[in-house]
Amino acid sequence: MTTCVVYDKATDKPINIIIAEITDQAPEGYYFGELPTNTIWNGSELITQEIVTPTEEVVEEVDNGE
């Protein structure tokens, strides 16, 4: 089982997500697709989230003449 996106065949727009096998038979007028990586369903559309990689913090010493 995996998270699948339910698409409307007439518009090719996502309408929901469900837990199913990608090979399962979708209801008439719909088809299943794989949920893309780094994507969430916000209740009405798919949102791709940017992955933020932590970076090493660089601390520079500043000579202010003291």
mmCIF file of C-alpha atoms in Angstrom:
data_model
loop_
_atom_site.group_PDB
_atom_site.id
_atom_site.type_symbol
_atom_site.label_atom_id
_atom_site.label_comp_id
_atom_site.label_asym_id
_atom_site.label_seq_id
_atom_site.Cartn_x
_atom_site.Cartn_y
_atom_site.Cartn_z
ATOM 1 C CA MET A 1 0.000 0.000 0.000
ATOM 2 C CA THR A 2 1.140 3.502 -0.755
ATOM 3 C CA THR A 3 -0.243 7.012 -0.867
ATOM 4 C CA CYS A 4 -1.890 7.517 -4.252
ATOM 5 C CA VAL A 5 -3.257 10.661 -5.830
ATOM 6 C CA VAL A 6 -6.775 10.362 -7.258
ATOM 7 C CA TYR A 7 -7.044 12.249 -10.555
ATOM 8 C CA ASP A 8 -10.172 13.234 -12.472
ATOM 9 C CA LYS A 9 -9.834 11.736 -15.983
ATOM 10 C CA ALA A 10 -11.759 14.618 -17.583
ATOM 11 C CA THR A 11 -9.476 17.361 -16.235
ATOM 12 C CA ASP A 12 -6.313 15.462 -15.186
ATOM 13 C CA LYS A 13 -6.485 17.407 -11.928
ATOM 14 C CA PRO A 14 -5.907 15.813 -8.536
ATOM 15 C CA ILE A 15 -9.029 15.607 -6.373
ATOM 16 C CA ASN A 16 -7.847 13.659 -3.332
ATOM 17 C CA ILE A 17 -5.249 11.239 -1.972
ATOM 18 C CA ILE A 18 -5.861 7.742 -0.629
ATOM 19 C CA ILE A 19 -3.919 4.752 0.615
ATOM 20 C CA ALA A 20 -4.081 2.071 -2.102
ATOM 21 C CA GLU A 21 -2.030 0.046 -4.527
ATOM 22 C CA ILE A 22 -1.142 2.053 -7.620
ATOM 23 C CA THR A 23 -2.448 -0.913 -9.643
ATOM 24 C CA ASP A 24 -5.873 -0.934 -7.928
ATOM 25 C CA GLN A 25 -8.919 -0.200 -10.074
ATOM 26 C CA ALA A 26 -9.951 3.427 -9.624
ATOM 27 C CA PRO A 27 -13.647 4.367 -9.672
ATOM 28 C CA GLU A 28 -15.229 5.215 -13.041
ATOM 29 C CA GLY A 29 -13.952 8.571 -14.336
ATOM 30 C CA TYR A 30 -10.843 8.611 -12.158
ATOM 31 C CA TYR A 31 -7.338 7.175 -12.133
ATOM 32 C CA PHE A 32 -4.613 6.713 -9.542
ATOM 33 C CA GLY A 33 -1.169 8.247 -9.719
ATOM 34 C CA GLU A 34 1.855 8.137 -7.481
ATOM 35 C CA LEU A 35 2.272 10.938 -4.938
ATOM 36 C CA PRO A 36 5.349 12.858 -6.148
ATOM 37 C CA THR A 37 8.359 13.133 -3.847
ATOM 38 C CA ASN A 38 8.313 16.103 -1.445
ATOM 39 C CA THR A 39 4.639 16.723 -2.180
ATOM 40 C CA ILE A 40 1.743 17.008 0.248
ATOM 41 C CA TRP A 41 -2.019 17.269 -0.193
ATOM 42 C CA ASN A 42 -3.408 20.385 1.503
ATOM 43 C CA GLY A 43 -7.054 19.364 1.129
ATOM 44 C CA SER A 44 -7.589 20.884 -2.294
ATOM 45 C CA GLU A 45 -4.294 20.718 -4.218
ATOM 46 C CA LEU A 46 -0.862 19.140 -4.318
ATOM 47 C CA ILE A 47 1.872 21.304 -2.816
ATOM 48 C CA THR A 48 5.547 20.627 -3.527
ATOM 49 C CA GLN A 49 7.755 21.390 -0.570
ATOM 50 C CA GLU A 50 11.298 22.624 -1.018
ATOM 51 C CA ILE A 51 13.859 20.556 0.821
ATOM 52 C CA VAL A 52 16.079 22.727 2.966
ATOM 53 C CA THR A 53 19.463 21.246 3.690
ATOM 54 C CA PRO A 54 21.048 22.440 6.913
ATOM 55 C CA THR A 55 24.290 24.261 6.339
ATOM 56 C CA GLU A 56 27.216 24.670 8.657
ATOM 57 C CA GLU A 57 27.083 28.012 10.406
ATOM 58 C CA VAL A 58 30.191 30.092 9.756
ATOM 59 C CA VAL A 59 31.217 32.497 12.467
ATOM 60 C CA GLU A 60 33.714 35.174 11.502
ATOM 61 C CA GLU A 61 35.732 37.104 14.014
ATOM 62 C CA VAL A 62 35.699 40.817 13.296
ATOM 63 C CA ASP A 63 38.563 43.054 14.326
ATOM 64 C CA ASN A 64 36.910 46.282 15.322
ATOM 65 C CA GLY A 65 40.116 47.912 16.540
ATOM 66 C CA GLU A 66 39.712 47.178 20.235
#
